[in-house]
Coordinates of C-alpha atoms in Angstrom, one line a residue:
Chain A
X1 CA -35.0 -0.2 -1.0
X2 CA -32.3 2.3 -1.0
X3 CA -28.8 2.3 -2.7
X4 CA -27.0 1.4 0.5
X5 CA -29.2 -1.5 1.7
X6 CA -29.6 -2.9 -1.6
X7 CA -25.2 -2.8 -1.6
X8 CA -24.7 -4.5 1.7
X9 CA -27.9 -7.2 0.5
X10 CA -25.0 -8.1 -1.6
X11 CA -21.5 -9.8 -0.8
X12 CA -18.2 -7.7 -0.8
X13 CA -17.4 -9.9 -4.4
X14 CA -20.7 -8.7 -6.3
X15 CA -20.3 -5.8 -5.4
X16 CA -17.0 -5.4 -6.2
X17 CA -17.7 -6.8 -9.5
X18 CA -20.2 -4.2 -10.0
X19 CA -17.8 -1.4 -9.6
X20 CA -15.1 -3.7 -11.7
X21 CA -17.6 -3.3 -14.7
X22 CA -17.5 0.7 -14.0
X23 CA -14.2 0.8 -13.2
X24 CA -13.5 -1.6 -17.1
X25 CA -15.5 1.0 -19.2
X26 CA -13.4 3.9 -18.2
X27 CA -10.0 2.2 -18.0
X28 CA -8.7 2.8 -21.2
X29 CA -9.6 7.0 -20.8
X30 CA -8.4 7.1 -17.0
X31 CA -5.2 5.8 -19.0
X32 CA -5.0 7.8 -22.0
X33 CA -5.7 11.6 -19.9
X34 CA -4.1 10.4 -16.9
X35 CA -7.2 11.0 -14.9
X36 CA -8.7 10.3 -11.9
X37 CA -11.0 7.3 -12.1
X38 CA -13.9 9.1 -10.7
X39 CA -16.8 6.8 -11.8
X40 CA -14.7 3.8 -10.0
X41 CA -14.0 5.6 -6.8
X42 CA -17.8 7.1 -7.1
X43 CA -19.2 3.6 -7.4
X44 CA -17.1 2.0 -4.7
X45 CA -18.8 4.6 -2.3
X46 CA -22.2 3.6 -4.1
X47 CA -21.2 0.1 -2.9
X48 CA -20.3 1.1 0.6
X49 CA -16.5 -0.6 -0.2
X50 CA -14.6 2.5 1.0
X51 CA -15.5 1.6 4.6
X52 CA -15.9 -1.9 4.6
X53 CA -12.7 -2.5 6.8
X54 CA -14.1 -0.4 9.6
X55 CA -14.7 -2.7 12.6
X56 CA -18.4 -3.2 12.8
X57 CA -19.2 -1.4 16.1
X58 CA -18.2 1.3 14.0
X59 CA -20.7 1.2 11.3
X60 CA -18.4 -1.0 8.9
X61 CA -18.0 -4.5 8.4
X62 CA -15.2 -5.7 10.0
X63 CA -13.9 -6.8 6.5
X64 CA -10.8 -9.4 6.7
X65 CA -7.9 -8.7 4.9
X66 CA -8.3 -11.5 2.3
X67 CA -11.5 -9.8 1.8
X68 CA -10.1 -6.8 0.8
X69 CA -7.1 -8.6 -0.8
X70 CA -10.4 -10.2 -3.3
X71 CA -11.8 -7.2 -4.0
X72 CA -8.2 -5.5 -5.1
X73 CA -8.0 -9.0 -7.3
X74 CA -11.2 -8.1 -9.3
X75 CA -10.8 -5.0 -9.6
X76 CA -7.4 -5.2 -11.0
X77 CA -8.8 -7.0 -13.6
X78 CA -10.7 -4.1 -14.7
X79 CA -8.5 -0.9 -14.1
X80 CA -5.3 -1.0 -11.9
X81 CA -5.2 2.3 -11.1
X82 CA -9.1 2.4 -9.5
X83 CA -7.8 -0.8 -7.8
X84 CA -4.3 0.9 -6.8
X85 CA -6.5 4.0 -5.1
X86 CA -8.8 1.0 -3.6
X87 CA -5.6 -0.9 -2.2
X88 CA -3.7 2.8 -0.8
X89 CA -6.9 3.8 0.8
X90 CA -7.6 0.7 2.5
X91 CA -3.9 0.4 3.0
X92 CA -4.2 3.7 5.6
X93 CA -7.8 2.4 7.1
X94 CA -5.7 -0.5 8.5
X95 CA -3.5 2.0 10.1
X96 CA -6.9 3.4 11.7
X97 CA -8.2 -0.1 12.4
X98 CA -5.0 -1.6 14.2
X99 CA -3.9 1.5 16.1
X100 CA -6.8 4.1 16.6
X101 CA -9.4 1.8 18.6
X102 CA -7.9 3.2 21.7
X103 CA -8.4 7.1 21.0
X104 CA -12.1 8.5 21.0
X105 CA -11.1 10.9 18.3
X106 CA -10.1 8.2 15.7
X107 CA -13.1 6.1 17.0
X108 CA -15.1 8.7 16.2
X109 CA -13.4 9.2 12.6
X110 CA -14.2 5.8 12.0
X111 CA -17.4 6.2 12.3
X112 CA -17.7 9.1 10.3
X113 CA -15.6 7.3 7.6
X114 CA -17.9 4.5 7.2
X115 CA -21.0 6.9 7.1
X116 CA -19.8 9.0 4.5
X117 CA -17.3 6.7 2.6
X118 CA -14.6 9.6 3.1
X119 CA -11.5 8.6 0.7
X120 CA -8.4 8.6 2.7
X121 CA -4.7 9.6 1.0
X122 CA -1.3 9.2 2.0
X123 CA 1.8 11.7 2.4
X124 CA 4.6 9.5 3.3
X125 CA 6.9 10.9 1.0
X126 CA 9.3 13.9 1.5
X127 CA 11.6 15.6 -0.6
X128 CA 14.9 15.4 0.3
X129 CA 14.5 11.9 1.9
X130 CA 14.8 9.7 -1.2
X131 CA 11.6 6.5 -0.9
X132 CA 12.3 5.9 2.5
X133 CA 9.0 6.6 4.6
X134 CA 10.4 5.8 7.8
X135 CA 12.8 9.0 7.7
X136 CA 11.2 12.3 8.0
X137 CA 12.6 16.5 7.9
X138 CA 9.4 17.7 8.8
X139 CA 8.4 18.0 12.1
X140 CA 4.9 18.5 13.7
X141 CA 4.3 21.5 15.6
X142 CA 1.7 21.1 18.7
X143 CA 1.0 24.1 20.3
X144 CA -1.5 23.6 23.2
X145 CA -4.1 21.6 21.7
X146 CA -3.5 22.1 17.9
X147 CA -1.0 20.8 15.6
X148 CA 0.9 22.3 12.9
X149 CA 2.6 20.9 9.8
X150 CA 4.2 22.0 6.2
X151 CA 5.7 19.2 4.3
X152 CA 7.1 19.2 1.0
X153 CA 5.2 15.9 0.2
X154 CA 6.8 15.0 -3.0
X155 CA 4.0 12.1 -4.2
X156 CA 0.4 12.3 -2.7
X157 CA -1.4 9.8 -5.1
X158 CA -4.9 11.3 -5.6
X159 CA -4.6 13.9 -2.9
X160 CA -6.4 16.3 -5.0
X161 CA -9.3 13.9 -4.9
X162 CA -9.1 12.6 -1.2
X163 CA -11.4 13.7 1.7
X164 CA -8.5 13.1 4.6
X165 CA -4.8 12.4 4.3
X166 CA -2.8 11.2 6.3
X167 CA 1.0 12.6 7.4
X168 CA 4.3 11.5 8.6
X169 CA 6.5 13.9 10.2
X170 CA 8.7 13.8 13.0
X171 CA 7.1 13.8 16.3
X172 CA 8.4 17.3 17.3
X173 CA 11.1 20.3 16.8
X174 CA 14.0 18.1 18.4
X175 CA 13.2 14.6 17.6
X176 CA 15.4 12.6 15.5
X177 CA 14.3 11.7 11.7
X178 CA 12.9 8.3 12.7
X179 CA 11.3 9.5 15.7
X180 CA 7.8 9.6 13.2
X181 CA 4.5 10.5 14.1
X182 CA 1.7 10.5 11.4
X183 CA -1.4 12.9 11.8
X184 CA -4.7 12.5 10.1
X185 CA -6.0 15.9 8.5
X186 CA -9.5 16.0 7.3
X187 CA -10.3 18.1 4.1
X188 CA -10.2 22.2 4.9
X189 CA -7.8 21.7 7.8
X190 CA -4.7 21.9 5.2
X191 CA -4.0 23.2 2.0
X192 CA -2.1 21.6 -1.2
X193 CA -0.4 23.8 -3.7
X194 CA 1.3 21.7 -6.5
X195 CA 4.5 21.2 -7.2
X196 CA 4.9 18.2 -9.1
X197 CA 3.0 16.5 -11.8
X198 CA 2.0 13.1 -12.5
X199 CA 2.9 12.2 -16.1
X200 CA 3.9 8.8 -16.4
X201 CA 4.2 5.6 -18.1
X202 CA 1.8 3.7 -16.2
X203 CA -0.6 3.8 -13.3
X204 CA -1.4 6.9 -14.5
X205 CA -4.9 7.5 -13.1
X206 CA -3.8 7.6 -9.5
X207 CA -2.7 10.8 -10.0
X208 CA 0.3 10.8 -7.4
X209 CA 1.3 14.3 -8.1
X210 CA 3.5 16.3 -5.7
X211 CA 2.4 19.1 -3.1
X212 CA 3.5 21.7 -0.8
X213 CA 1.6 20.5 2.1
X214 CA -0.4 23.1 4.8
X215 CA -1.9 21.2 7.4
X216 CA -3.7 22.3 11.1
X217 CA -5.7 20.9 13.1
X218 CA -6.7 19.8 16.5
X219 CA -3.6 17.9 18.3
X220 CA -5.9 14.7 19.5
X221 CA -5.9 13.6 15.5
X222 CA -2.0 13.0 15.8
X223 CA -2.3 9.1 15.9
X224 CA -0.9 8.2 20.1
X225 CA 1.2 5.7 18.6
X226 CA 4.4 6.4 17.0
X227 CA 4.7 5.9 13.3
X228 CA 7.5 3.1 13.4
X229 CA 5.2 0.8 15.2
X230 CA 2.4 1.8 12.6
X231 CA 4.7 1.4 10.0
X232 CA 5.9 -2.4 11.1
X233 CA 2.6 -3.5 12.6
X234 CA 0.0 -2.4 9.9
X235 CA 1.7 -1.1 7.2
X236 CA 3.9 -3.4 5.8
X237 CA 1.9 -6.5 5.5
X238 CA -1.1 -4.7 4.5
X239 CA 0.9 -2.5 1.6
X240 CA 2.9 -5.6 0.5
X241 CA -0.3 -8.1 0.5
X242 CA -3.2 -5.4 -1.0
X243 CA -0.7 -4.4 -3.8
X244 CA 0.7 -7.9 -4.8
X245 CA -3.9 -8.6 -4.9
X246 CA -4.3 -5.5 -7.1
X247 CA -0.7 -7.1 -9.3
X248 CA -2.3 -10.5 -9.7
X249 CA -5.4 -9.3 -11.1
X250 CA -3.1 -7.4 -13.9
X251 CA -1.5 -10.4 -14.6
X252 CA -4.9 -12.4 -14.2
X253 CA -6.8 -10.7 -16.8
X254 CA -3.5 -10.7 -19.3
X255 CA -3.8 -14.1 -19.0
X256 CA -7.0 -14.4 -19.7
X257 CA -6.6 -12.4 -22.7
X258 CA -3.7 -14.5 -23.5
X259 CA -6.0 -17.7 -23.1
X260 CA -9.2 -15.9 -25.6
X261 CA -6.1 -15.6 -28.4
X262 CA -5.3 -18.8 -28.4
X263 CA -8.7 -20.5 -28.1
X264 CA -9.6 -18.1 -31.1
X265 CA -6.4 -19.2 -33.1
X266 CA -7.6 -23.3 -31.7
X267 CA -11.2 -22.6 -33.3
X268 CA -10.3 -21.8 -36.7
X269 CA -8.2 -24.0 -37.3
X270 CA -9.1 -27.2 -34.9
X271 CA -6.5 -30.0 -34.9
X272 CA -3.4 -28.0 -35.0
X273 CA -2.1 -26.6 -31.8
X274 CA -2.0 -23.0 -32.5
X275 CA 1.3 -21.1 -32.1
X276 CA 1.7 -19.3 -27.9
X277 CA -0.3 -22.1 -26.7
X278 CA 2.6 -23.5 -24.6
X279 CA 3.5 -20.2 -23.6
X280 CA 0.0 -19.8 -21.9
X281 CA 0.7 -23.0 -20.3
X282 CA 3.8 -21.4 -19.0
X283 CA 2.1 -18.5 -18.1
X284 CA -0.8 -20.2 -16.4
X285 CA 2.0 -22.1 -13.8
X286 CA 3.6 -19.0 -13.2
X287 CA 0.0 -17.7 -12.1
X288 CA -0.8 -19.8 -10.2
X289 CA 2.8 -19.4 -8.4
X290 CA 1.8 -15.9 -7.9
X291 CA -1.1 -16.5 -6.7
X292 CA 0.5 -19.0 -3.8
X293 CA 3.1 -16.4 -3.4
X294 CA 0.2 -13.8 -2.1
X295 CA -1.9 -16.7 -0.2
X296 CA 0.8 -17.9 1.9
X297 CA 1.2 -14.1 2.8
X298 CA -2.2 -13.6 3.8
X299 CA -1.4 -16.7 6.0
X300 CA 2.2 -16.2 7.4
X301 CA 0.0 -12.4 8.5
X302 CA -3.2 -13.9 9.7
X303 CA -0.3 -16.3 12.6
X304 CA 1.5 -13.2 13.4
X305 CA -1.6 -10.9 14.1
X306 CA -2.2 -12.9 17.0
X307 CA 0.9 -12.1 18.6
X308 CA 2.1 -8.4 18.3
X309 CA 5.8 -9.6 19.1
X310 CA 5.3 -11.8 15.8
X311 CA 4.7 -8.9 13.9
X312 CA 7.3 -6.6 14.7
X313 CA 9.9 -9.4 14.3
X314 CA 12.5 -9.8 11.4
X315 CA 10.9 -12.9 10.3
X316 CA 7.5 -11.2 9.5
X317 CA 9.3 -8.8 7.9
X318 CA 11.6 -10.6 5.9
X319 CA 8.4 -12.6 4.9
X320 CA 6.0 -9.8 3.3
X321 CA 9.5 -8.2 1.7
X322 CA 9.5 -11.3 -0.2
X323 CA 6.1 -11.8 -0.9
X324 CA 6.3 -8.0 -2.5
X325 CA 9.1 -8.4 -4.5
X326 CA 8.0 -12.0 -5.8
X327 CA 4.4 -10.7 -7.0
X328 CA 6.3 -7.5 -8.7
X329 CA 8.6 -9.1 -10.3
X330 CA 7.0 -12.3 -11.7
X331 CA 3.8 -10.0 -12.8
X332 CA 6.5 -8.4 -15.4
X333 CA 7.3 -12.3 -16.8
X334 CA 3.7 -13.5 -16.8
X335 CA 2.1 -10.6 -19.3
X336 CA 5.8 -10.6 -21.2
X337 CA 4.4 -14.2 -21.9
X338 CA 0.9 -13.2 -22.6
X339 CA 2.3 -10.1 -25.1
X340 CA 4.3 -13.0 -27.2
X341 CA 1.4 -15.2 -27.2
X342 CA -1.1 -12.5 -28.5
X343 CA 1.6 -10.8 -30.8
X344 CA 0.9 -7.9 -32.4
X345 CA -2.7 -8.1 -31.3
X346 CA -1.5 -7.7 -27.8
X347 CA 0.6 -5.0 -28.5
X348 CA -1.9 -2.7 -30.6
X349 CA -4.2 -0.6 -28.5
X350 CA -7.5 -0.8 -28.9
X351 CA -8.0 -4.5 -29.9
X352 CA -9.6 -7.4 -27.3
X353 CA -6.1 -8.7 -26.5
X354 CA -4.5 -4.9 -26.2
X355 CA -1.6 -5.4 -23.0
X356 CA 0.1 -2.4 -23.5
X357 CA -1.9 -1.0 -20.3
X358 CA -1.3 -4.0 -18.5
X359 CA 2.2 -4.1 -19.1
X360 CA 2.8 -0.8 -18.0
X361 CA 0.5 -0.9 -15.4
X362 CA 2.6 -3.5 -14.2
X363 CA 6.1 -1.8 -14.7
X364 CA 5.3 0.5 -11.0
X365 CA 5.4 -2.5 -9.0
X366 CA 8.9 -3.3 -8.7
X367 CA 9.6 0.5 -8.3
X368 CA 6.6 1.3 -5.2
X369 CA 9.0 1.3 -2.6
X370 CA 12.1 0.3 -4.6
X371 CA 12.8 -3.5 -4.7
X372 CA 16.5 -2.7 -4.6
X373 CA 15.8 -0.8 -1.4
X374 CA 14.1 -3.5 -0.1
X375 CA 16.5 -6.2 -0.8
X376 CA 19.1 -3.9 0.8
X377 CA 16.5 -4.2 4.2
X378 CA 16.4 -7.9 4.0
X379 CA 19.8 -8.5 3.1
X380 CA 20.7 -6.7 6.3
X381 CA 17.9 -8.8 8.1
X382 CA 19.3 -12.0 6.9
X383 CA 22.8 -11.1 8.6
X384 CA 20.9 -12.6 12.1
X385 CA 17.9 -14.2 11.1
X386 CA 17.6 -17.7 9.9
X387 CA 15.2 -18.8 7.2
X388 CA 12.5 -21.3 8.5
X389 CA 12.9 -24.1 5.6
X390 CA 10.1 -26.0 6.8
X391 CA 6.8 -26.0 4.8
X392 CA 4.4 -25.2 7.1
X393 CA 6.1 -23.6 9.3
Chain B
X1 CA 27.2 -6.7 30.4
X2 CA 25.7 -3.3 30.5
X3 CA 29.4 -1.8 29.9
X4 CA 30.0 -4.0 26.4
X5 CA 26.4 -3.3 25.2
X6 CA 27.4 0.4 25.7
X7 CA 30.5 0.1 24.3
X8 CA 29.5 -2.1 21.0
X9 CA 25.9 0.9 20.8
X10 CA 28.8 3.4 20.8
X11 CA 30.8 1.6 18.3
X12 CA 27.8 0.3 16.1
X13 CA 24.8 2.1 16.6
X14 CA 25.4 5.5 15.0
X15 CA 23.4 7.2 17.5
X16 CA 23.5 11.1 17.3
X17 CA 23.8 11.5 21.1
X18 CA 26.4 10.4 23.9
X19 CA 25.6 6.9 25.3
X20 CA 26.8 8.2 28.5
X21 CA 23.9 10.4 28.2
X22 CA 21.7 7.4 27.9
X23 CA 19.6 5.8 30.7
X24 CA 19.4 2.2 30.4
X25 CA 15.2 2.4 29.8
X26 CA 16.0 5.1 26.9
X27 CA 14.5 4.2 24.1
X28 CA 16.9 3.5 21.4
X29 CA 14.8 3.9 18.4
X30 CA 13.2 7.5 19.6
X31 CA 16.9 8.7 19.7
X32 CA 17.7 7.4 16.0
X33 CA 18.6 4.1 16.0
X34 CA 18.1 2.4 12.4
X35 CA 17.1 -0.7 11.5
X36 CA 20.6 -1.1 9.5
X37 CA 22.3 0.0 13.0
X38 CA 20.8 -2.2 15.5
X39 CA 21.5 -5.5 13.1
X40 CA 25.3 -4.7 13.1
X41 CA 24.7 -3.9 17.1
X42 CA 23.2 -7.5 17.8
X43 CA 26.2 -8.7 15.0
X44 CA 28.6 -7.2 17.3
X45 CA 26.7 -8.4 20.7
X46 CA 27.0 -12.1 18.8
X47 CA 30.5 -12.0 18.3
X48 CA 31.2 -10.6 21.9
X49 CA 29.2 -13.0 23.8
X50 CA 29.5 -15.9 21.4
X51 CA 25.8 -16.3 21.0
X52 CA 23.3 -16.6 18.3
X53 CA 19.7 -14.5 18.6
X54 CA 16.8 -16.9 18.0
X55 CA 14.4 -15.6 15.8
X56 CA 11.8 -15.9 18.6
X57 CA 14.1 -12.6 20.1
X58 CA 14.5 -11.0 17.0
X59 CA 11.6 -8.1 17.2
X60 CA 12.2 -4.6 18.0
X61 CA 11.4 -4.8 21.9
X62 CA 14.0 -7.0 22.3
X63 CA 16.1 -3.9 21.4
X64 CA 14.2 -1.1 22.1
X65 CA 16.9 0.2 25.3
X66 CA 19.7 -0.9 27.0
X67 CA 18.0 -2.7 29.9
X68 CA 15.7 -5.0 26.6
X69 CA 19.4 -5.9 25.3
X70 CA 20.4 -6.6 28.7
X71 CA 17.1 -8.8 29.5
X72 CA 17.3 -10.3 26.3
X73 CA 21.2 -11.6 26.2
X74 CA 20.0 -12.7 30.2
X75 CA 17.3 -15.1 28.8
X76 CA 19.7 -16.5 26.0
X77 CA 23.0 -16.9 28.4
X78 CA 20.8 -18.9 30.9
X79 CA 18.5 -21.2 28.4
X80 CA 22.0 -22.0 27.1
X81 CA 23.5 -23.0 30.6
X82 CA 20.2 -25.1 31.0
X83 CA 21.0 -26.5 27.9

């Protein structure tokens, strides 16, 4: 039997447990050098995960998004960053997924994608912009059937590592800086010179350095849709959603770590209730909160797919801003609790209930896509749209 | 109708072209306007018409031009007068 049929024998959660146990042995390094996590990324291809999203008359296999939410659960468990570069790549397949089944060229990229498990990065990002991705200076330049592009793409995590990326600009010469396109370049059709590195506290092995950007290629890869409808109808619930799955593993395995402490401290010395065991308690309920926070997400999304109208409205919107900045922020409180409980153990590297990784790991989440800027989009929002209060609603 | 919603997108929507130079099918967002600017444009379209938007309306078609606003404050004014 070969590699591949022996992957897809399996379900999407072995396998991503098999890459999880990769992706765990090489965390700690990944961290330390600030490396690409190669084996993780290598092994998700071994396991056929990279195109799993691809609808299945494309060679893939149609994954749902709480099946791709799972994976980024387990393997956030094991090594955020390899489940940061799972969530970002899958993040711009959905782009592919919801808006390119209508052009033969990105149906035929698909396929391609799933046959080769080609690792797709994003350049959103521009200097001179600030963080917000639905603003571009560049502009695309089409000249009879091939397009141009330079952009001074200040973050491109693991574009030195990616097989395609994909870029926003504005559509052309005279259009305004929201009037986005976003073009998908293939590996030799553009060149990255760096600019900027990645050195940073956490998240370190996704390797989101900057780049002076060189891209051409043949105009039909320009997606036909413009980027403000990508942005709103794939984009945001799929970025919000996959990254708060990736967050809750990081706060997962801290509790669990949390949890082994205490159990250890419970078993020496049985009778007493050791010291941080309520504060697991706490930590568990806040958890669990989390993990409704994400669910109810996946569900607010899975009612508005069915109407396009839905998903382009403020209430969608104003629902998956919540859901982001609820997961980022309570991740930061849940392994503060799991640090006290494990004390000093937690705090050393090295030991079985080391969170220092974890802790800074989770210190990017409120700062992907600022969560002042976002409460500045839904405050605005929340100038005309109502709340729905009811609970199923 | 189609003079105040021009009037109130002059005022409010921080477009970087004339309105007079706009055709009532333009789309608004191709010509730069923001998310930021087209909530104080329905603000404004709320106070002058003495309306609320449902949050059924509140998507970006119903103000992608002039004629959407238009269409849109049509189907409120008249579900209120069958009201």
């Amino acid at each position: 039997m070969s590699l591949a049929a022996l992957a897809t024998d399996m379900s999407m959660s072995l396998r991503a447990r098999r890459v999880a146990a990769v992706a765990a042995e090489f965390a700690n390094q990944v961290d330390r050098d600030a490396r690409f996590p190669e084996e993780a990324v290598n092994a998700m291809k071994v396991e056929r995960l990279l195109g799993v999203q691809i609808p299945l008359r494309f060679g893939g296999e149609s994954a749902s998004i709480e099946e791709l939410a799972e994976i980024c659960v387990v393997l956030g468990q094991a090594c955020a960053a390899s489940a940061m570069v799972f969530a970002m790549h899958q993040i711009k397949v959905s782009s592919l997924v919801e808006h390119g089944c209508e052009s033969p060229w990105h149906m035929d990229f698909m396929r391609e994608l799933a046959a080769r498990q080609l690792l797709v990065a994003s350049a959103t990002t521009e200097g001179g912009i600030g963080g917000n991705m639905r603003n571009s200076i560049c502009a695309i330049d089409v000249d009879g059937n091939t397009c141009r592009l330079i952009k001074d793409a200040t973050v491109i995590s693991y574009g030195a590592h990616a097989d395609v990326i994909m870029v926003t600009s504005r559509a052309h010469e005279n259009a305004a800086s929201t009037d986005q396109v976003m073009t998908v370049f293939r590996r030799g059709q553009y060149s990255l010179e760096k600019t900027v590195s990645w050195d940073t506290l956490g998240m370190r092995g996704t390797c989101s350095d900057g780049f002076l950007f060189k891209g051409e290629a043949p105009a039909v890869q320009i997606f036909p849709k413009p980027f403000a409808e990508i942005a709103a109808q794939s984009m945001l619930a799929n970025s919000h959603l996959l990254w708060s799955a990736v967050w809750y593993g990081i706060a997962a395995d801290a509790v669990l770590r949390a949890q082994a402490f205490v159990r250890a401290a419970a078993r020496k010395a049985p009778g007493s209730q050791p010291p941080g065991a309520l504060r697991l308690a706490e930590a568990a309920s806040l958890l669990q909160l989390l993990k409704a926070n994400i669910l109810s997400g996946l569900k607010v999304y899975a009612d508005a797919k069915a109407d396009p109208d839905q998903l382009s409205s403020m209430a969608f919107s104003v629902a998956m801003n919540n859901v982001k900045l609820a997961s980022s922020e309570t991740i930061l409180t849940i392994i503060n609790q799991a640090m006290i409980v494990c004390g000093i153990m937690g705090y050393k590297n090295g030991t079985p209930y080391s969170l220092g990784r974890h802790l800074r790991d989770a210190h990017s989440a409120q700062l992907m896509i600022s969560n002042d800027r976002i409460l500045g989009n839904t405050s605005t929002m929340l100038l005309v749209q109502k709340p729905d209060t009811s609970l199923f609603g | 109708m189609n003079e105040t919603i021009r009037e109130l997108l002059a005022k409010l929507g921080g477009l970087p072209v004339p309105v007079t130079d706009l055709a009532d099918d333009a789309d608004l967002y191709a010509v730069g306007l923001s998310s930021f600017a087209s909530v104080q444009l329905m603000l404004g379209i709320e106070e002058a018409f003495d309306l609320e938007f449902p949050d059924s309306l509140l998507n970006r078609k119903s103000f992608a031009s002039i004629a959407a606003i238009e269409q849109t404050l049509t189907q409120i004014l008249n579900s209120k007068e069958a009201a």
